[in-house]
Amino acid sequence: MTETAELIDNDFLRQYELKVEDEMAVIEYSLQERKIFLTKMIIPETIRTTEFEKEFLAMVFNDIKDRNISVVPTSPEIAKFVRSNRKYKRMLPVGIRI
């Protein structure tokens, strides 16, 4: 579902956007001192699946990794994703445990 979709970092609205099938999935964030706080994930019910959610989050985390900044997931569903994917735990700031 996300193979042809392009992840957009809309820094004006402070959110990652992924448009799929005329629907927009969004992860809102706040950027502060080399840390990005992922605060809210909004995925329309028409495209929400566990697989889509994982792919969307992986795309966002890979983009953040390329920017070489730390991630602080404040949304429960995003924190759950980090807990289940050890490779992203390295992106947490020092002293933050999930």
mmCIF file with all atom_site columns, C-alpha atoms in Angstrom:
data_model
loop_
_atom_site.group_PDB
_atom_site.id
_atom_site.type_symbol
_atom_site.label_atom_id
_atom_site.label_alt_id
_atom_site.label_comp_id
_atom_site.label_asym_id
_atom_site.label_entity_id
_atom_site.label_seq_id
_atom_site.pdbx_PDB_ins_code
_atom_site.Cartn_x
_atom_site.Cartn_y
_atom_site.Cartn_z
_atom_site.occupancy
_atom_site.B_iso_or_equiv
_atom_site.pdbx_formal_charge
_atom_site.auth_seq_id
_atom_site.auth_comp_id
_atom_site.auth_asym_id
_atom_site.auth_atom_id
_atom_site.pdbx_PDB_model_num
ATOM 1  C CA . MET A 1 1  ? 0.000   0.000  0.000  1.00 0.00 ? 1  MET A CA 1
ATOM 2  C CA . THR A 1 2  ? 2.859   2.425  0.765  1.00 0.00 ? 2  THR A CA 1
ATOM 3  C CA . GLU A 1 3  ? 5.198   1.290  -2.049 1.00 0.00 ? 3  GLU A CA 1
ATOM 4  C CA . THR A 1 4  ? 4.262   4.135  -4.391 1.00 0.00 ? 4  THR A CA 1
ATOM 5  C CA . ALA A 1 5  ? 3.377   6.702  -1.722 1.00 0.00 ? 5  ALA A CA 1
ATOM 6  C CA . GLU A 1 6  ? 5.797   9.508  -0.942 1.00 0.00 ? 6  GLU A CA 1
ATOM 7  C CA . LEU A 1 7  ? 6.468   10.514 2.654  1.00 0.00 ? 7  LEU A CA 1
ATOM 8  C CA . ILE A 1 8  ? 6.339   14.282 3.075  1.00 0.00 ? 8  ILE A CA 1
ATOM 9  C CA . ASP A 1 9  ? 7.787   16.209 6.012  1.00 0.00 ? 9  ASP A CA 1
ATOM 10 C CA . ASN A 1 10 ? 5.495   19.220 6.200  1.00 0.00 ? 10 ASN A CA 1
ATOM 11 C CA . ASP A 1 11 ? 7.610   21.392 8.496  1.00 0.00 ? 11 ASP A CA 1
ATOM 12 C CA . PHE A 1 12 ? 5.091   24.261 8.331  1.00 0.00 ? 12 PHE A CA 1
ATOM 13 C CA . LEU A 1 13 ? 2.376   22.098 9.946  1.00 0.00 ? 13 LEU A CA 1
ATOM 14 C CA . ARG A 1 14 ? 4.998   20.052 11.869 1.00 0.00 ? 14 ARG A CA 1
ATOM 15 C CA . GLN A 1 15 ? 3.787   16.707 10.616 1.00 0.00 ? 15 GLN A CA 1
ATOM 16 C CA . TYR A 1 16 ? 4.764   13.806 8.431  1.00 0.00 ? 16 TYR A CA 1
ATOM 17 C CA . GLU A 1 17 ? 2.196   13.089 5.734  1.00 0.00 ? 17 GLU A CA 1
ATOM 18 C CA . LEU A 1 18 ? 1.560   10.032 3.602  1.00 0.00 ? 18 LEU A CA 1
ATOM 19 C CA . LYS A 1 19 ? -1.212  10.177 1.014  1.00 0.00 ? 19 LYS A CA 1
ATOM 20 C CA . VAL A 1 20 ? -2.725  6.825  0.049  1.00 0.00 ? 20 VAL A CA 1
ATOM 21 C CA . GLU A 1 21 ? -5.914  6.242  -1.938 1.00 0.00 ? 21 GLU A CA 1
ATOM 22 C CA . ASP A 1 22 ? -7.127  9.847  -1.541 1.00 0.00 ? 22 ASP A CA 1
ATOM 23 C CA . GLU A 1 23 ? -6.641  9.591  2.243  1.00 0.00 ? 23 GLU A CA 1
ATOM 24 C CA . MET A 1 24 ? -3.936  11.283 4.328  1.00 0.00 ? 24 MET A CA 1
ATOM 25 C CA . ALA A 1 25 ? -2.122  9.579  7.202  1.00 0.00 ? 25 ALA A CA 1
ATOM 26 C CA . VAL A 1 26 ? -0.360  12.001 9.558  1.00 0.00 ? 26 VAL A CA 1
ATOM 27 C CA . ILE A 1 27 ? 2.147   11.905 12.406 1.00 0.00 ? 27 ILE A CA 1
ATOM 28 C CA . GLU A 1 28 ? 2.388   15.204 14.255 1.00 0.00 ? 28 GLU A CA 1
ATOM 29 C CA . TYR A 1 29 ? 5.674   16.220 15.841 1.00 0.00 ? 29 TYR A CA 1
ATOM 30 C CA . SER A 1 30 ? 7.544   18.889 17.742 1.00 0.00 ? 30 SER A CA 1
ATOM 31 C CA . LEU A 1 31 ? 11.221  19.528 16.999 1.00 0.00 ? 31 LEU A CA 1
ATOM 32 C CA . GLN A 1 32 ? 13.404  20.786 19.845 1.00 0.00 ? 32 GLN A CA 1
ATOM 33 C CA . GLU A 1 33 ? 17.199  20.812 20.228 1.00 0.00 ? 33 GLU A CA 1
ATOM 34 C CA . ARG A 1 34 ? 18.158  17.800 18.067 1.00 0.00 ? 34 ARG A CA 1
ATOM 35 C CA . LYS A 1 35 ? 15.133  15.829 19.327 1.00 0.00 ? 35 LYS A CA 1
ATOM 36 C CA . ILE A 1 36 ? 11.870  15.135 17.576 1.00 0.00 ? 36 ILE A CA 1
ATOM 37 C CA . PHE A 1 37 ? 8.840   14.439 19.759 1.00 0.00 ? 37 PHE A CA 1
ATOM 38 C CA . LEU A 1 38 ? 6.300   12.290 17.900 1.00 0.00 ? 38 LEU A CA 1
ATOM 39 C CA . THR A 1 39 ? 3.077   13.378 19.555 1.00 0.00 ? 39 THR A CA 1
ATOM 40 C CA . LYS A 1 40 ? 0.110   12.047 17.586 1.00 0.00 ? 40 LYS A CA 1
ATOM 41 C CA . MET A 1 41 ? -0.653  9.586  14.803 1.00 0.00 ? 41 MET A CA 1
ATOM 42 C CA . ILE A 1 42 ? -3.802  9.975  12.719 1.00 0.00 ? 42 ILE A CA 1
ATOM 43 C CA . ILE A 1 43 ? -4.664  7.288  10.187 1.00 0.00 ? 43 ILE A CA 1
ATOM 44 C CA . PRO A 1 44 ? -8.121  7.257  8.566  1.00 0.00 ? 44 PRO A CA 1
ATOM 45 C CA . GLU A 1 45 ? -10.108 4.090  9.241  1.00 0.00 ? 45 GLU A CA 1
ATOM 46 C CA . THR A 1 46 ? -10.443 3.383  5.515  1.00 0.00 ? 46 THR A CA 1
ATOM 47 C CA . ILE A 1 47 ? -6.694  2.710  5.184  1.00 0.00 ? 47 ILE A CA 1
ATOM 48 C CA . ARG A 1 48 ? -5.810  1.693  8.760  1.00 0.00 ? 48 ARG A CA 1
ATOM 49 C CA . THR A 1 49 ? -4.292  -1.750 9.036  1.00 0.00 ? 49 THR A CA 1
ATOM 50 C CA . THR A 1 50 ? -1.543  -3.041 11.303 1.00 0.00 ? 50 THR A CA 1
ATOM 51 C CA . GLU A 1 51 ? 0.709   -3.518 8.279  1.00 0.00 ? 51 GLU A CA 1
ATOM 52 C CA . PHE A 1 52 ? 0.088   0.023  6.990  1.00 0.00 ? 52 PHE A CA 1
ATOM 53 C CA . GLU A 1 53 ? 0.745   1.489  10.443 1.00 0.00 ? 53 GLU A CA 1
ATOM 54 C CA . LYS A 1 54 ? 4.071   -0.372 10.727 1.00 0.00 ? 54 LYS A CA 1
ATOM 55 C CA . GLU A 1 55 ? 5.168   0.661  7.221  1.00 0.00 ? 55 GLU A CA 1
ATOM 56 C CA . PHE A 1 56 ? 4.226   4.302  7.827  1.00 0.00 ? 56 PHE A CA 1
ATOM 57 C CA . LEU A 1 57 ? 6.103   4.410  11.142 1.00 0.00 ? 57 LEU A CA 1
ATOM 58 C CA . ALA A 1 58 ? 9.134   2.696  9.593  1.00 0.00 ? 58 ALA A CA 1
ATOM 59 C CA . MET A 1 59 ? 9.210   5.320  6.828  1.00 0.00 ? 59 MET A CA 1
ATOM 60 C CA . VAL A 1 60 ? 9.070   8.128  9.402  1.00 0.00 ? 60 VAL A CA 1
ATOM 61 C CA . PHE A 1 61 ? 11.751  6.572  11.620 1.00 0.00 ? 61 PHE A CA 1
ATOM 62 C CA . ASN A 1 62 ? 14.044  5.982  8.647  1.00 0.00 ? 62 ASN A CA 1
ATOM 63 C CA . ASP A 1 63 ? 13.679  9.635  7.613  1.00 0.00 ? 63 ASP A CA 1
ATOM 64 C CA . ILE A 1 64 ? 14.490  10.767 11.149 1.00 0.00 ? 64 ILE A CA 1
ATOM 65 C CA . LYS A 1 65 ? 17.464  8.399  11.257 1.00 0.00 ? 65 LYS A CA 1
ATOM 66 C CA . ASP A 1 66 ? 18.796  9.955  8.027  1.00 0.00 ? 66 ASP A CA 1
ATOM 67 C CA . ARG A 1 67 ? 18.550  13.384 9.682  1.00 0.00 ? 67 ARG A CA 1
ATOM 68 C CA . ASN A 1 68 ? 20.603  12.051 12.635 1.00 0.00 ? 68 ASN A CA 1
ATOM 69 C CA . ILE A 1 69 ? 18.331  13.319 15.404 1.00 0.00 ? 69 ILE A CA 1
ATOM 70 C CA . SER A 1 70 ? 16.905  11.586 18.482 1.00 0.00 ? 70 SER A CA 1
ATOM 71 C CA . VAL A 1 71 ? 13.282  10.459 18.759 1.00 0.00 ? 71 VAL A CA 1
ATOM 72 C CA . VAL A 1 72 ? 10.988  10.831 21.761 1.00 0.00 ? 72 VAL A CA 1
ATOM 73 C CA . PRO A 1 73 ? 7.707   8.991  21.118 1.00 0.00 ? 73 PRO A CA 1
ATOM 74 C CA . THR A 1 74 ? 5.021   10.524 23.322 1.00 0.00 ? 74 THR A CA 1
ATOM 75 C CA . SER A 1 75 ? 2.110   8.798  21.601 1.00 0.00 ? 75 SER A CA 1
ATOM 76 C CA . PRO A 1 76 ? 1.288   5.342  23.078 1.00 0.00 ? 76 PRO A CA 1
ATOM 77 C CA . GLU A 1 77 ? 0.984   3.643  19.682 1.00 0.00 ? 77 GLU A CA 1
ATOM 78 C CA . ILE A 1 78 ? 4.321   5.056  18.513 1.00 0.00 ? 78 ILE A CA 1
ATOM 79 C CA . ALA A 1 79 ? 6.003   4.013  21.783 1.00 0.00 ? 79 ALA A CA 1
ATOM 80 C CA . LYS A 1 80 ? 4.587   0.503  21.267 1.00 0.00 ? 80 LYS A CA 1
ATOM 81 C CA . PHE A 1 81 ? 6.169   0.428  17.787 1.00 0.00 ? 81 PHE A CA 1
ATOM 82 C CA . VAL A 1 82 ? 9.570   1.366  19.240 1.00 0.00 ? 82 VAL A CA 1
ATOM 83 C CA . ARG A 1 83 ? 9.272   -1.326 21.927 1.00 0.00 ? 83 ARG A CA 1
ATOM 84 C CA . SER A 1 84 ? 8.602   -3.971 19.292 1.00 0.00 ? 84 SER A CA 1
ATOM 85 C CA . ASN A 1 85 ? 11.430  -2.817 16.958 1.00 0.00 ? 85 ASN A CA 1
ATOM 86 C CA . ARG A 1 86 ? 14.777  -2.895 18.738 1.00 0.00 ? 86 ARG A CA 1
ATOM 87 C CA . LYS A 1 87 ? 16.638  -1.162 15.903 1.00 0.00 ? 87 LYS A CA 1
ATOM 88 C CA . TYR A 1 88 ? 14.721  2.055  16.591 1.00 0.00 ? 88 TYR A CA 1
ATOM 89 C CA . LYS A 1 89 ? 15.468  2.008  20.344 1.00 0.00 ? 89 LYS A CA 1
ATOM 90 C CA . ARG A 1 90 ? 18.967  3.266  19.500 1.00 0.00 ? 90 ARG A CA 1
ATOM 91 C CA . MET A 1 91 ? 17.366  6.478  18.250 1.00 0.00 ? 91 MET A CA 1
ATOM 92 C CA . LEU A 1 92 ? 16.051  7.372  21.714 1.00 0.00 ? 92 LEU A CA 1
ATOM 93 C CA . PRO A 1 93 ? 17.928  10.098 23.616 1.00 0.00 ? 93 PRO A CA 1
ATOM 94 C CA . VAL A 1 94 ? 20.254  9.052  26.432 1.00 0.00 ? 94 VAL A CA 1
ATOM 95 C CA . GLY A 1 95 ? 18.272  8.306  29.591 1.00 0.00 ? 95 GLY A CA 1
ATOM 96 C CA . ILE A 1 96 ? 14.941  7.700  27.838 1.00 0.00 ? 96 ILE A CA 1
ATOM 97 C CA . ARG A 1 97 ? 13.549  4.175  28.237 1.00 0.00 ? 97 ARG A CA 1
ATOM 98 C CA . ILE A 1 98 ? 10.366  2.792  26.767 1.00 0.00 ? 98 ILE A CA 1
#
